[in-house]
Coordinates of C-alpha atoms in Angstrom, one line a residue:
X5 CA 68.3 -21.3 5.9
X6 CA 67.2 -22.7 9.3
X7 CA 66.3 -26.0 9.9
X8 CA 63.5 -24.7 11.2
X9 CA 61.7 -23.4 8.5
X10 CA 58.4 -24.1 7.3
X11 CA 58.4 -26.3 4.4
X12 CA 55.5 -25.2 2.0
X13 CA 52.9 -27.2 1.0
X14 CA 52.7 -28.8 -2.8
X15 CA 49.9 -28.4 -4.8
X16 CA 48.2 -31.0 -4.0
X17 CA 47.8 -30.3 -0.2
X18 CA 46.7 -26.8 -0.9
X19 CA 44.0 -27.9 -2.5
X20 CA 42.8 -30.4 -0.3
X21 CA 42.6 -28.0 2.2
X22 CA 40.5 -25.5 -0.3
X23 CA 38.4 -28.1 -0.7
X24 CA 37.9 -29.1 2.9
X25 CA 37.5 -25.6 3.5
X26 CA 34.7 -25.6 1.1
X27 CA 33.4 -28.9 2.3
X28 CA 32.7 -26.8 6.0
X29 CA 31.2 -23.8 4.7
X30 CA 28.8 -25.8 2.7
X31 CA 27.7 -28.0 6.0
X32 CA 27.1 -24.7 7.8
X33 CA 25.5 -23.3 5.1
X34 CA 22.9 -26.3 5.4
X35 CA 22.9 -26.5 9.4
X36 CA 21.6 -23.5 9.2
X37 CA 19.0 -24.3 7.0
X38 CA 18.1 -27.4 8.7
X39 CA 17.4 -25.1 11.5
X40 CA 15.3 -23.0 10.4
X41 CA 11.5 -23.9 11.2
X42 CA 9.7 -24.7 8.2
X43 CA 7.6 -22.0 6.4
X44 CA 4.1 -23.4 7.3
X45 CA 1.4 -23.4 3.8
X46 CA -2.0 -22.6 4.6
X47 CA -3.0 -25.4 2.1
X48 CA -2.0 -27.7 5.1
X49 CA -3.7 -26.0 8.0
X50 CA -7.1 -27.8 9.0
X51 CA -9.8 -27.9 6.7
X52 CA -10.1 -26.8 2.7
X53 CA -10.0 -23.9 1.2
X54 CA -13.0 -22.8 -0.7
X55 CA -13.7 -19.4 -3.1
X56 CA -16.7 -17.5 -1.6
X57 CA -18.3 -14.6 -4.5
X58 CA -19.7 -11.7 -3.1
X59 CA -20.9 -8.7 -4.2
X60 CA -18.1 -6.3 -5.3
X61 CA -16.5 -3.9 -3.5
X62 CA -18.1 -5.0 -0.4
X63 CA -16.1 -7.6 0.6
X64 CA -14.3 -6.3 3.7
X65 CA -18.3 -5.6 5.0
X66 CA -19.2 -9.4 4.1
X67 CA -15.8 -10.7 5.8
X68 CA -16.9 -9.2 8.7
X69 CA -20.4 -10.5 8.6
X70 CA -19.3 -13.8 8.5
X71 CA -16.9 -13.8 11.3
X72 CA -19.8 -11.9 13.7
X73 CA -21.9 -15.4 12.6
X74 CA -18.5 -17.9 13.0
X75 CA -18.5 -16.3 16.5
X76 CA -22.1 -15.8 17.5
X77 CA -23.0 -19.2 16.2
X78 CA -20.3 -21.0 17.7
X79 CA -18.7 -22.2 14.9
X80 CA -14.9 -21.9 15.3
X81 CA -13.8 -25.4 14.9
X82 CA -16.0 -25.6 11.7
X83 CA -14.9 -22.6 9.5
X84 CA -11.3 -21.4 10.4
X85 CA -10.2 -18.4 8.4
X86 CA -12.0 -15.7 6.3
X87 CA -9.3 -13.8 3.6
X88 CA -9.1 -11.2 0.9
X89 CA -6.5 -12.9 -0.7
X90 CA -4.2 -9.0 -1.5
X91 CA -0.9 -8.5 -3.4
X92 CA 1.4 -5.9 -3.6
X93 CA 1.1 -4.0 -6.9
X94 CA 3.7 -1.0 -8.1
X95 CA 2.3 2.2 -9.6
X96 CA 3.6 5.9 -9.9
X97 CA 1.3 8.4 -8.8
X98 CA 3.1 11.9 -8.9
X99 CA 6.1 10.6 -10.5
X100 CA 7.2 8.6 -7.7
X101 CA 6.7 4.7 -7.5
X102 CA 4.9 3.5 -4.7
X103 CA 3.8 -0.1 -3.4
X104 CA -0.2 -0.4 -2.8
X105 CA -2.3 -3.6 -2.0
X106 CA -4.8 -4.2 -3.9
X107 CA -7.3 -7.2 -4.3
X108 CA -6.1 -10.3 -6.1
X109 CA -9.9 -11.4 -6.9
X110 CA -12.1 -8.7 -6.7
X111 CA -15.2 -10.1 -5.6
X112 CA -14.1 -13.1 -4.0
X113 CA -12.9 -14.5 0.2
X114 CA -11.4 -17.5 0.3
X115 CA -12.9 -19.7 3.4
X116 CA -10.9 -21.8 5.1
X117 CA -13.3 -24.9 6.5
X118 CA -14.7 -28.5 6.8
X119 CA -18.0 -28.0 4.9
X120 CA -20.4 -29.9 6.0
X121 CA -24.6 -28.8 5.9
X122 CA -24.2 -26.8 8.8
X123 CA -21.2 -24.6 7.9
X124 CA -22.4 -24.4 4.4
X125 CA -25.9 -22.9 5.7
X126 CA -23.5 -20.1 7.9
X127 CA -21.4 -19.2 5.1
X128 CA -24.2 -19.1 2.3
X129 CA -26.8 -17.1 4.4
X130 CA -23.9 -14.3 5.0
X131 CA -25.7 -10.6 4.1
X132 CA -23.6 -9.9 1.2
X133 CA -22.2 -13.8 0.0
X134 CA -23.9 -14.5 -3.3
X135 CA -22.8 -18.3 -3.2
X136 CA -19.9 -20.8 -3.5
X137 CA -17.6 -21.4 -6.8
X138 CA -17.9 -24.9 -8.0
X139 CA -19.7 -26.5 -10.6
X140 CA -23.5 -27.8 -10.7
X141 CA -23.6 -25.4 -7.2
X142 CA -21.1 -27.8 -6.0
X143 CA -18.6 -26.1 -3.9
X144 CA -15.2 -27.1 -4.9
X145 CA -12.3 -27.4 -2.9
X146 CA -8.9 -25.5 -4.0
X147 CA -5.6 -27.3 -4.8
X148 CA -2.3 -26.7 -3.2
X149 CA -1.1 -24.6 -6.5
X150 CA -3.8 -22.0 -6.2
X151 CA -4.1 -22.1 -2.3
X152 CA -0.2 -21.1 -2.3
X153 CA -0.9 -18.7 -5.7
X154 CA -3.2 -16.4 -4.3
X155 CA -2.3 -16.5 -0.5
X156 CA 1.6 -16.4 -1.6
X157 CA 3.7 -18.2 0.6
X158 CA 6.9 -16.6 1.3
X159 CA 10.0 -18.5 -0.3
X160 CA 12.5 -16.3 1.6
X161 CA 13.5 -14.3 4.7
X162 CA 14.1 -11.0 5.0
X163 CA 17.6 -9.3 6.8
X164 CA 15.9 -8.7 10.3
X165 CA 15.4 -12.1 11.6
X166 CA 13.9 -14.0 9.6
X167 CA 10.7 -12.6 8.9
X168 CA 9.1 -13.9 5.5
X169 CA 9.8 -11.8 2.7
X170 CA 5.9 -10.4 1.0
X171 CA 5.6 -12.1 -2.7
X172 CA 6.7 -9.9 -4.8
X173 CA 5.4 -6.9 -6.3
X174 CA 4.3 -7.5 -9.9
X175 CA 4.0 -4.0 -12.1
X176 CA 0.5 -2.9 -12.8
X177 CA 1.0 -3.5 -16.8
X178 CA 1.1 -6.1 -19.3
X179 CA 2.2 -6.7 -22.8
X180 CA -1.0 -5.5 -25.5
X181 CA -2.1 -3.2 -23.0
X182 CA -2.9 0.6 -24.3
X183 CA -1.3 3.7 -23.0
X184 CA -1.0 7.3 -23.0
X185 CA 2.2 9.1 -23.1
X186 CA 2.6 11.7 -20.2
X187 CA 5.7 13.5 -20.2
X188 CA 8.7 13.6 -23.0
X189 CA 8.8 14.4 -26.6
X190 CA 6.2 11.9 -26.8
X191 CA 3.7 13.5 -24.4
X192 CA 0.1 12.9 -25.3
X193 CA 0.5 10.2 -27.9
X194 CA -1.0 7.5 -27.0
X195 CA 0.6 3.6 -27.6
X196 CA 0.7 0.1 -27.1
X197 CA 3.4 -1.3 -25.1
X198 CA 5.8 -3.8 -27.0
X199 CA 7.6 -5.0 -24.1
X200 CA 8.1 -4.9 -20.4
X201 CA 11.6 -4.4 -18.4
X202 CA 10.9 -4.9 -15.0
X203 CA 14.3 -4.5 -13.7
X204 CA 14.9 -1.0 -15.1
X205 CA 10.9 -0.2 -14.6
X206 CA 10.8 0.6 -18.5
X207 CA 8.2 0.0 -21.1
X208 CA 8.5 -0.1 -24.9
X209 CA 5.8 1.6 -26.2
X210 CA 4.3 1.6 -30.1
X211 CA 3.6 5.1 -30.7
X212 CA 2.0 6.2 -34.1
X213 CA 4.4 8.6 -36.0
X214 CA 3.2 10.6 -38.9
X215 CA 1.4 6.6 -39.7
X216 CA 4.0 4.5 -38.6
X217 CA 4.5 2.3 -35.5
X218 CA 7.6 3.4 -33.8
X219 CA 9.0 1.8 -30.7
X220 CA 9.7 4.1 -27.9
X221 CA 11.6 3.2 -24.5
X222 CA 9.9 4.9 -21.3
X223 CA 10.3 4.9 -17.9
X224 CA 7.0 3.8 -16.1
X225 CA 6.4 7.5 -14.7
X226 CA 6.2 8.5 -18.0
X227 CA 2.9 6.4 -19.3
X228 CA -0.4 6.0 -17.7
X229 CA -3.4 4.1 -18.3
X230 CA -6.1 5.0 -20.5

């Protein structure tokens, strides 16, 4: 042997360098999050929030009307933000699952504001706003949990730089809901579903058999609403 061999390590060195190794990956791992700005909440941008009812269906047409009287009645640093609060549904149209937006509330903006007499007279006298939620024709401002709920704050980032991730998508069924049978053995029966996989997009469905309730796994292209 030479005497200039490299004498190994015992055990107990190796793993203090594991763990030191360990010890600087987790540092980075935080450094970077340390440097990464803050995801802002719209709960904390001036103002409240407030829920505005209008009349259904029309609610892009009375969003717009309200911003033309923000603007033309110079009232930017009173009422901030107009939104249809949207989330991203799943549904299979032709077989094939595809990602639409659809309305949270239908019926409903959300304001962003410092109410006072003035703004409240701008917002209420909107062509198309039917009045404010709240109780005793109170409006009531919205808390931080359903400010965050319904204009869904991203929680992560996506793989090209850090733009927020979309909440999401939640499947357009739920548990007790009624549905007809499209393709399969099955096709044209009509069921309940029993449960809901959203991981492998399947439903269990309670289909009536010759008078008994039989559960029956399906893919989501393969039942549609009634």
């Amino acid at each position: 042997m030479s005497e200039y061999e490299p004498i190994p390590a015992d055990d107990d060195e190796s793993a203090s360098l594991d763990e030191a190794a360990v010890t600087d990956d987790q540092l980075l791992d935080e450094e970077e999050a340390a440097a990464r700005p803050p995801v802002e909440s719209p709960y904390d941008r001036p103002g409240r929030w407030y829920v505005v009812h209008t009349q259904s269906g029309y609610e892009k047409k009375v969003k717009q009307n309200l911003e033309a009287r923000i603007s033309s009645m110079n009232m930017e640093e009173r009422i901030h933000e107009v939104v249809i609060p949207m989330e991203d549904v799943i549904e299979f149209k032709n077989g094939k699952k595809v990602v639409v937006q659809k309305k949270v509330f239908p019926g409903y903006l959300y304001v962003r504001c410092f109410l006072d007499d003035h703004s409240w007279d701008v917002i209420r006298n909107t062509p198309g706003v039917t009045g404010f939620v709240g109780t005793a024709g109170k409006p009531i401002p919205l808390s931080r949990r359903d400010v965050e709920a319904a204009l869904a704050v991203p929680e992560e980032e996506d793989e090209t730089g850090g733009v927020p991730r979309k909440q999401r998508p939640k499947l357009d069924y739920e548990v007790g809901e009624s549905v007809r049978v499209k393709t399969g053995p099955f096709a044209d029966f009509n069921g309940q579903i029993a449960e809901i996989n959203e991981d492998q997009l399947k439903v269990k469905v309670l289909v009536n058999i010759f008078g008994r309730e039989t559960p029956v796994e399906l893919e989501f292209s393969q039942v549609g609403k009634l």
